[in-house]
Amino acid sequence: MDPLVDVFAWDDLGRWDEATDGMPRRPCLAVLGHPVAHSRSPQMHNPALEEARLPGSYVRIDLRPEEFSEAMTVLPQLGFLGANVTIPHKAAAFAAVSTMSETARRCGAVNTLAFTPDGLAGHNTDAPGLKRALLEAFGVELAELRVLILGAGGGAGQAAAVQCAMEGCRRLVLVNRTLGKAERLLAELGDLLPGTDRLVALSTEEGTLAREIGDVDLIINASSVGMKESDPELVPANLWRSNHLVYDMIYAPPRTRLLQEAAAAGASTANGLGMLLWQGALAFEYWFGQPAPLEAMRRGLQ
Ligand code: NAP
């Protein structure tokens, strides 16, 4: 098995010595998802483990939803220290942990697990990972900004909204196709952003963006629109301004239509690779209690 190529499955956990036979470094971390073959996490975590001279490797494990709960018992028995969790397991991980960070609680999702002597601990590094990525890309702190999130009702959108609200951003506009989801989020975050009109929830109906986008500094695309070439236009090109900061969480393709059109209008733009890197770096720090070897991780993602 090569951790950068192969994917383990539930059945492999039952015959682990045989399944991992010949691997020079025994797996100690994993990303759990379904599907999970596309995950780039091993590309950054294996160089990080080597650079930090830590034993073990980071692998992909494809688990079906009905296998997730039992895997939480089996993985620590096999010597795993922790795991990352991706679609569709983030809510199941949230339900499975015995302790969690305030950020994870607010996000309603856990993407990083640690198997500790005291039980299963959970964290959400997507939210603070986004903060670090924005600081690196644009040199700005969320507290200084008026922010509009597209796709605020999805998992990534909620993580972005939680981080913005916890940082006390100047204004937060939650935009989602399904308005009810944005409104639920608004109700949950109200205590963090008190004040009239500081926190609003809107649907993507025609006119919303034309009305709002001129009064914000940072626009975050947290929706899945833009991953496919056939996807609809999310923001009309004539709405972009040169003072906008535009962050698209999508990193494949690296330049979405949204980023291309915003850049053509003179806006500052960045894609989601930085968020991927930083959520991984924060997970590494959570597992090992030491700074992540960031440059090794960055090179791994190239
Ligand atoms: P999700 O929970 O399925 O949410 C999808 C979001 O996209 C929802 O808000 C959904 O609106 C919206 N959406 C989908 N199709 C739409 C359309 N045609 N028009 C308008 N809105 C539409 O997915 P997720 O996990 O949050 O992921 C969202 C994106 O973030 C993905 O591209 C993912 O790759 C990216 N992401 C990147 C990172 C990173 O590290 N860079 C981390 C996490 C996620 P409704 O609520 O109305 O359905």
mmCIF file of N, CA, C and O in Angstrom, residues 139-202:
data_model
loop_
_atom_site.group_PDB
_atom_site.id
_atom_site.type_symbol
_atom_site.label_atom_id
_atom_site.label_comp_id
_atom_site.label_asym_id
_atom_site.label_seq_id
_atom_site.Cartn_x
_atom_site.Cartn_y
_atom_site.Cartn_z
ATOM 1 N N GLY A 139 -3.505 39.875 3.953
ATOM 2 C CA GLY A 139 -2.926 40.672 5.051
ATOM 3 C C GLY A 139 -3.985 41.371 5.879
ATOM 4 O O GLY A 139 -3.747 42.471 6.392
ATOM 5 N N VAL A 140 -5.161 40.762 6.010
ATOM 6 C CA VAL A 140 -6.243 41.417 6.760
ATOM 7 C C VAL A 140 -6.764 40.501 7.874
ATOM 8 O O VAL A 140 -6.684 39.282 7.789
ATOM 9 N N GLU A 141 -7.301 41.142 8.914
ATOM 10 C CA GLU A 141 -7.970 40.426 9.998
ATOM 11 C C GLU A 141 -9.479 40.564 9.791
ATOM 12 O O GLU A 141 -9.963 41.637 9.415
ATOM 13 N N LEU A 142 -10.206 39.502 10.100
ATOM 14 C CA LEU A 142 -11.659 39.531 9.884
ATOM 15 C C LEU A 142 -12.344 40.640 10.687
ATOM 16 O O LEU A 142 -13.351 41.194 10.245
ATOM 17 N N ALA A 143 -11.785 40.966 11.846
ATOM 18 C CA ALA A 143 -12.421 41.987 12.694
ATOM 19 C C ALA A 143 -12.522 43.338 11.983
ATOM 20 O O ALA A 143 -13.366 44.160 12.315
ATOM 21 N N GLU A 144 -11.661 43.552 10.975
ATOM 22 C CA GLU A 144 -11.636 44.855 10.282
ATOM 23 C C GLU A 144 -12.664 44.926 9.148
ATOM 24 O O GLU A 144 -12.826 45.967 8.521
ATOM 25 N N LEU A 145 -13.304 43.806 8.850
ATOM 26 C CA LEU A 145 -13.996 43.714 7.555
ATOM 27 C C LEU A 145 -15.516 43.592 7.621
ATOM 28 O O LEU A 145 -16.073 43.070 8.582
ATOM 29 N N ARG A 146 -16.142 44.044 6.524
ATOM 30 C CA ARG A 146 -17.549 43.729 6.259
ATOM 31 C C ARG A 146 -17.506 42.563 5.268
ATOM 32 O O ARG A 146 -16.869 42.673 4.211
ATOM 33 N N VAL A 147 -18.168 41.465 5.633
ATOM 34 C CA VAL A 147 -17.995 40.211 4.884
ATOM 35 C C VAL A 147 -19.326 39.724 4.330
ATOM 36 O O VAL A 147 -20.357 39.772 5.017
ATOM 37 N N LEU A 148 -19.288 39.234 3.087
ATOM 38 C CA LEU A 148 -20.469 38.595 2.495
ATOM 39 C C LEU A 148 -20.090 37.153 2.143
ATOM 40 O O LEU A 148 -19.070 36.923 1.485
ATOM 41 N N ILE A 149 -20.872 36.189 2.642
ATOM 42 C CA ILE A 149 -20.582 34.778 2.377
ATOM 43 C C ILE A 149 -21.634 34.215 1.427
ATOM 44 O O ILE A 149 -22.835 34.234 1.730
ATOM 45 N N LEU A 150 -21.185 33.698 0.289
ATOM 46 C CA LEU A 150 -22.067 33.022 -0.670
ATOM 47 C C LEU A 150 -22.069 31.538 -0.315
ATOM 48 O O LEU A 150 -20.999 30.943 -0.153
ATOM 49 N N GLY A 151 -23.253 30.943 -0.182
ATOM 50 C CA GLY A 151 -23.310 29.537 0.239
ATOM 51 C C GLY A 151 -23.174 29.405 1.739
ATOM 52 O O GLY A 151 -22.628 28.426 2.247
ATOM 53 N N ALA A 152 -23.674 30.402 2.464
ATOM 54 C CA ALA A 152 -23.516 30.425 3.924
ATOM 55 C C ALA A 152 -24.243 29.261 4.597
ATOM 56 O O ALA A 152 -23.921 28.903 5.729
ATOM 57 N N GLY A 153 -25.196 28.658 3.928
ATOM 58 C CA GLY A 153 -25.976 27.581 4.561
ATOM 59 C C GLY A 153 -25.320 26.216 4.499
ATOM 60 O O GLY A 153 -25.767 25.276 5.158
ATOM 61 N N GLY A 154 -24.243 26.055 3.722
ATOM 62 C CA GLY A 154 -23.564 24.764 3.645
ATOM 63 C C GLY A 154 -22.574 24.615 4.790
ATOM 64 O O GLY A 154 -22.415 25.520 5.619
ATOM 65 N N GLY A 155 -21.902 23.466 4.837
ATOM 66 C CA GLY A 155 -20.967 23.213 5.936
ATOM 67 C C GLY A 155 -19.811 24.190 5.948
ATOM 68 O O GLY A 155 -19.470 24.758 7.000
ATOM 69 N N ALA A 156 -19.208 24.424 4.793
ATOM 70 C CA ALA A 156 -18.058 25.328 4.720
ATOM 71 C C ALA A 156 -18.506 26.766 4.989
ATOM 72 O O ALA A 156 -17.787 27.549 5.622
ATOM 73 N N GLY A 157 -19.686 27.113 4.510
ATOM 74 C CA GLY A 157 -20.223 28.450 4.726
ATOM 75 C C GLY A 157 -20.477 28.710 6.202
ATOM 76 O O GLY A 157 -20.199 29.800 6.722
ATOM 77 N N GLN A 158 -20.981 27.704 6.885
ATOM 78 C CA GLN A 158 -21.237 27.857 8.318
ATOM 79 C C GLN A 158 -19.915 28.051 9.068
ATOM 80 O O GLN A 158 -19.812 28.885 9.967
ATOM 81 N N ALA A 159 -18.893 27.282 8.678
ATOM 82 C CA ALA A 159 -17.578 27.433 9.327
ATOM 83 C C ALA A 159 -17.052 28.854 9.121
ATOM 84 O O ALA A 159 -16.542 29.483 10.048
ATOM 85 N N ALA A 160 -17.189 29.372 7.892
ATOM 86 C CA ALA A 160 -16.735 30.731 7.603
ATOM 87 C C ALA A 160 -17.515 31.743 8.443
ATOM 88 O O ALA A 160 -16.932 32.671 9.024
ATOM 89 N N ALA A 161 -18.819 31.547 8.526
ATOM 90 C CA ALA A 161 -19.663 32.496 9.278
ATOM 91 C C ALA A 161 -19.320 32.471 10.761
ATOM 92 O O ALA A 161 -19.245 33.527 11.411
ATOM 93 N N VAL A 162 -19.094 31.280 11.303
ATOM 94 C CA VAL A 162 -18.741 31.160 12.725
ATOM 95 C C VAL A 162 -17.435 31.906 13.000
ATOM 96 O O VAL A 162 -17.321 32.661 13.963
ATOM 97 N N GLN A 163 -16.446 31.721 12.122
ATOM 98 C CA GLN A 163 -15.159 32.383 12.343
ATOM 99 C C GLN A 163 -15.316 33.902 12.275
ATOM 100 O O GLN A 163 -14.796 34.629 13.116
ATOM 101 N N CYS A 164 -16.044 34.370 11.248
ATOM 102 C CA CYS A 164 -16.264 35.819 11.117
ATOM 103 C C CYS A 164 -16.954 36.379 12.358
ATOM 104 O O CYS A 164 -16.576 37.438 12.880
ATOM 105 N N ALA A 165 -17.967 35.659 12.839
ATOM 106 C CA ALA A 165 -18.726 36.145 13.997
ATOM 107 C C ALA A 165 -17.884 36.088 15.269
ATOM 108 O O ALA A 165 -17.908 37.013 16.083
ATOM 109 N N MET A 166 -17.108 35.008 15.445
ATOM 110 C CA MET A 166 -16.270 34.893 16.645
ATOM 111 C C MET A 166 -15.176 35.965 16.664
ATOM 112 O O MET A 166 -14.731 36.393 17.721
ATOM 113 N N GLU A 167 -14.749 36.385 15.465
ATOM 114 C CA GLU A 167 -13.732 37.447 15.374
ATOM 115 C C GLU A 167 -14.353 38.834 15.545
ATOM 116 O O GLU A 167 -13.636 39.826 15.598
ATOM 117 N N GLY A 168 -15.683 38.904 15.501
ATOM 118 C CA GLY A 168 -16.353 40.199 15.633
ATOM 119 C C GLY A 168 -16.205 41.059 14.395
ATOM 120 O O GLY A 168 -15.872 42.254 14.492
ATOM 121 N N CYS A 169 -16.435 40.482 13.221
ATOM 122 C CA CYS A 169 -16.293 41.271 11.986
ATOM 123 C C CYS A 169 -17.282 42.443 12.002
ATOM 124 O O CYS A 169 -18.272 42.425 12.728
ATOM 125 N N ARG A 170 -17.025 43.460 11.190
ATOM 126 C CA ARG A 170 -17.822 44.691 11.265
ATOM 127 C C ARG A 170 -19.265 44.458 10.823
ATOM 128 O O ARG A 170 -20.204 45.023 11.372
ATOM 129 N N ARG A 171 -19.431 43.627 9.780
ATOM 130 C CA ARG A 171 -20.777 43.298 9.301
ATOM 131 C C ARG A 171 -20.699 41.946 8.629
ATOM 132 O O ARG A 171 -19.674 41.621 8.011
ATOM 133 N N LEU A 172 -21.769 41.159 8.724
ATOM 134 C CA LEU A 172 -21.754 39.823 8.125
ATOM 135 C C LEU A 172 -23.056 39.587 7.367
ATOM 136 O O LEU A 172 -24.139 39.622 7.946
ATOM 137 N N VAL A 173 -22.917 39.374 6.049
ATOM 138 C CA VAL A 173 -24.085 39.135 5.198
ATOM 139 C C VAL A 173 -24.067 37.669 4.777
ATOM 140 O O VAL A 173 -23.154 37.220 4.079
ATOM 141 N N LEU A 174 -25.057 36.917 5.229
ATOM 142 C CA LEU A 174 -25.143 35.482 4.943
ATOM 143 C C LEU A 174 -26.065 35.283 3.752
ATOM 144 O O LEU A 174 -27.268 35.572 3.834
ATOM 145 N N VAL A 175 -25.529 34.813 2.633
ATOM 146 C CA VAL A 175 -26.346 34.629 1.427
ATOM 147 C C VAL A 175 -26.417 33.139 1.116
ATOM 148 O O VAL A 175 -25.380 32.461 1.061
ATOM 149 N N ASN A 176 -27.615 32.631 0.928
ATOM 150 C CA ASN A 176 -27.765 31.221 0.575
ATOM 151 C C ASN A 176 -28.973 31.033 -0.328
ATOM 152 O O ASN A 176 -29.976 31.727 -0.188
ATOM 153 N N ARG A 177 -28.841 30.083 -1.262
ATOM 154 C CA ARG A 177 -29.950 29.772 -2.172
ATOM 155 C C ARG A 177 -31.191 29.409 -1.361
ATOM 156 O O ARG A 177 -32.279 29.916 -1.597
ATOM 157 N N THR A 178 -31.022 28.521 -0.381
ATOM 158 C CA THR A 178 -32.138 28.150 0.500
ATOM 159 C C THR A 178 -32.092 29.085 1.704
ATOM 160 O O THR A 178 -31.261 28.929 2.608
ATOM 161 N N LEU A 179 -33.007 30.055 1.718
ATOM 162 C CA LEU A 179 -32.932 31.114 2.730
ATOM 163 C C LEU A 179 -33.036 30.567 4.155
ATOM 164 O O LEU A 179 -32.361 31.051 5.062
ATOM 165 N N GLY A 180 -33.858 29.542 4.355
ATOM 166 C CA GLY A 180 -34.083 29.007 5.710
ATOM 167 C C GLY A 180 -32.782 28.632 6.409
ATOM 168 O O GLY A 180 -32.638 28.836 7.621
ATOM 169 N N LYS A 181 -31.826 28.100 5.653
ATOM 170 C CA LYS A 181 -30.563 27.672 6.273
ATOM 171 C C LYS A 181 -29.764 28.880 6.757
ATOM 172 O O LYS A 181 -29.164 28.855 7.823
ATOM 173 N N ALA A 182 -29.760 29.940 5.950
ATOM 174 C CA ALA A 182 -29.042 31.163 6.354
ATOM 175 C C ALA A 182 -29.723 31.798 7.561
ATOM 176 O O ALA A 182 -29.059 32.321 8.462
ATOM 177 N N GLU A 183 -31.038 31.717 7.610
ATOM 178 C CA GLU A 183 -31.775 32.311 8.737
ATOM 179 C C GLU A 183 -31.512 31.545 10.036
ATOM 180 O O GLU A 183 -31.382 32.135 11.109
ATOM 181 N N ARG A 184 -31.407 30.214 9.921
ATOM 182 C CA ARG A 184 -31.085 29.415 11.120
ATOM 183 C C ARG A 184 -29.710 29.799 11.664
ATOM 184 O O ARG A 184 -29.500 29.941 12.856
ATOM 185 N N LEU A 185 -28.781 29.977 10.734
ATOM 186 C CA LEU A 185 -27.423 30.346 11.130
ATOM 187 C C LEU A 185 -27.414 31.720 11.792
ATOM 188 O O LEU A 185 -26.747 31.938 12.803
ATOM 189 N N LEU A 186 -28.169 32.631 11.214
ATOM 190 C CA LEU A 186 -28.280 33.979 11.783
ATOM 191 C C LEU A 186 -28.751 33.909 13.240
ATOM 192 O O LEU A 186 -28.197 34.558 14.127
ATOM 193 N N ALA A 187 -29.752 33.057 13.479
ATOM 194 C CA ALA A 187 -30.277 32.939 14.852
ATOM 195 C C ALA A 187 -29.192 32.410 15.793
ATOM 196 O O ALA A 187 -29.103 32.827 16.948
ATOM 197 N N GLU A 188 -28.359 31.505 15.300
ATOM 198 C CA GLU A 188 -27.318 30.905 16.152
ATOM 199 C C GLU A 188 -26.165 31.873 16.447
ATOM 200 O O GLU A 188 -25.470 31.727 17.443
ATOM 201 N N LEU A 189 -25.939 32.833 15.533
ATOM 202 C CA LEU A 189 -24.767 33.710 15.679
ATOM 203 C C LEU A 189 -25.107 35.083 16.245
ATOM 204 O O LEU A 189 -24.218 35.898 16.484
ATOM 205 N N GLY A 190 -26.396 35.313 16.454
ATOM 206 C CA GLY A 190 -26.865 36.636 16.874
ATOM 207 C C GLY A 190 -26.156 37.159 18.111
ATOM 208 O O GLY A 190 -25.848 38.348 18.218
ATOM 209 N N ASP A 191 -25.856 36.281 19.068
ATOM 210 C CA ASP A 191 -25.222 36.738 20.324
ATOM 211 C C ASP A 191 -23.800 37.241 20.090
ATOM 212 O O ASP A 191 -23.287 38.037 20.870
ATOM 213 N N LEU A 192 -23.163 36.797 19.010
ATOM 214 C CA LEU A 192 -21.774 37.204 18.750
ATOM 215 C C LEU A 192 -21.683 38.541 18.018
ATOM 216 O O LEU A 192 -20.659 39.221 18.085
ATOM 217 N N LEU A 193 -22.732 38.885 17.291
ATOM 218 C CA LEU A 193 -22.709 40.141 16.517
ATOM 219 C C LEU A 193 -23.955 40.962 16.825
ATOM 220 O O LEU A 193 -24.837 41.119 15.978
ATOM 221 N N PRO A 194 -24.038 41.517 18.037
ATOM 222 C CA PRO A 194 -25.221 42.301 18.370
ATOM 223 C C PRO A 194 -25.250 43.623 17.595
ATOM 224 O O PRO A 194 -24.201 44.088 17.143
ATOM 225 N N GLY A 195 -26.415 44.172 17.449
ATOM 226 C CA GLY A 195 -26.530 45.480 16.765
ATOM 227 C C GLY A 195 -27.415 45.364 15.546
ATOM 228 O O GLY A 195 -27.425 44.350 14.872
ATOM 229 N N THR A 196 -28.130 46.435 15.276
ATOM 230 C CA THR A 196 -29.070 46.442 14.164
ATOM 231 C C THR A 196 -28.332 46.309 12.841
ATOM 232 O O THR A 196 -27.356 47.010 12.599
ATOM 233 N N ASP A 197 -28.769 45.376 12.015
ATOM 234 C CA ASP A 197 -28.269 45.265 10.645
ATOM 235 C C ASP A 197 -26.797 44.837 10.546
ATOM 236 O O ASP A 197 -26.186 44.902 9.499
ATOM 237 N N ARG A 198 -26.195 44.416 11.662
ATOM 238 C CA ARG A 198 -24.794 43.981 11.598
ATOM 239 C C ARG A 198 -24.707 42.559 11.054
ATOM 240 O O ARG A 198 -23.678 42.156 10.508
ATOM 241 N N LEU A 199 -25.787 41.795 11.232
ATOM 242 C CA LEU A 199 -25.832 40.411 10.774
ATOM 243 C C LEU A 199 -27.136 40.221 10.005
ATOM 244 O O LEU A 199 -28.218 40.441 10.558
ATOM 245 N N VAL A 200 -27.046 39.865 8.710
ATOM 246 C CA VAL A 200 -28.271 39.686 7.915
ATOM 247 C C VAL A 200 -28.207 38.388 7.120
ATOM 248 O O VAL A 200 -27.125 37.913 6.773
ATOM 249 N N ALA A 201 -29.371 37.818 6.853
ATOM 250 C CA ALA A 201 -29.478 36.597 6.049
ATOM 251 C C ALA A 201 -30.335 36.898 4.831
ATOM 252 O O ALA A 201 -31.425 37.456 4.957
ATOM 253 N N LEU A 202 -29.838 36.532 3.652
ATOM 254 C CA LEU A 202 -30.549 36.842 2.404
ATOM 255 C C LEU A 202 -30.500 35.647 1.467
ATOM 256 O O LEU A 202 -29.566 34.836 1.529
#
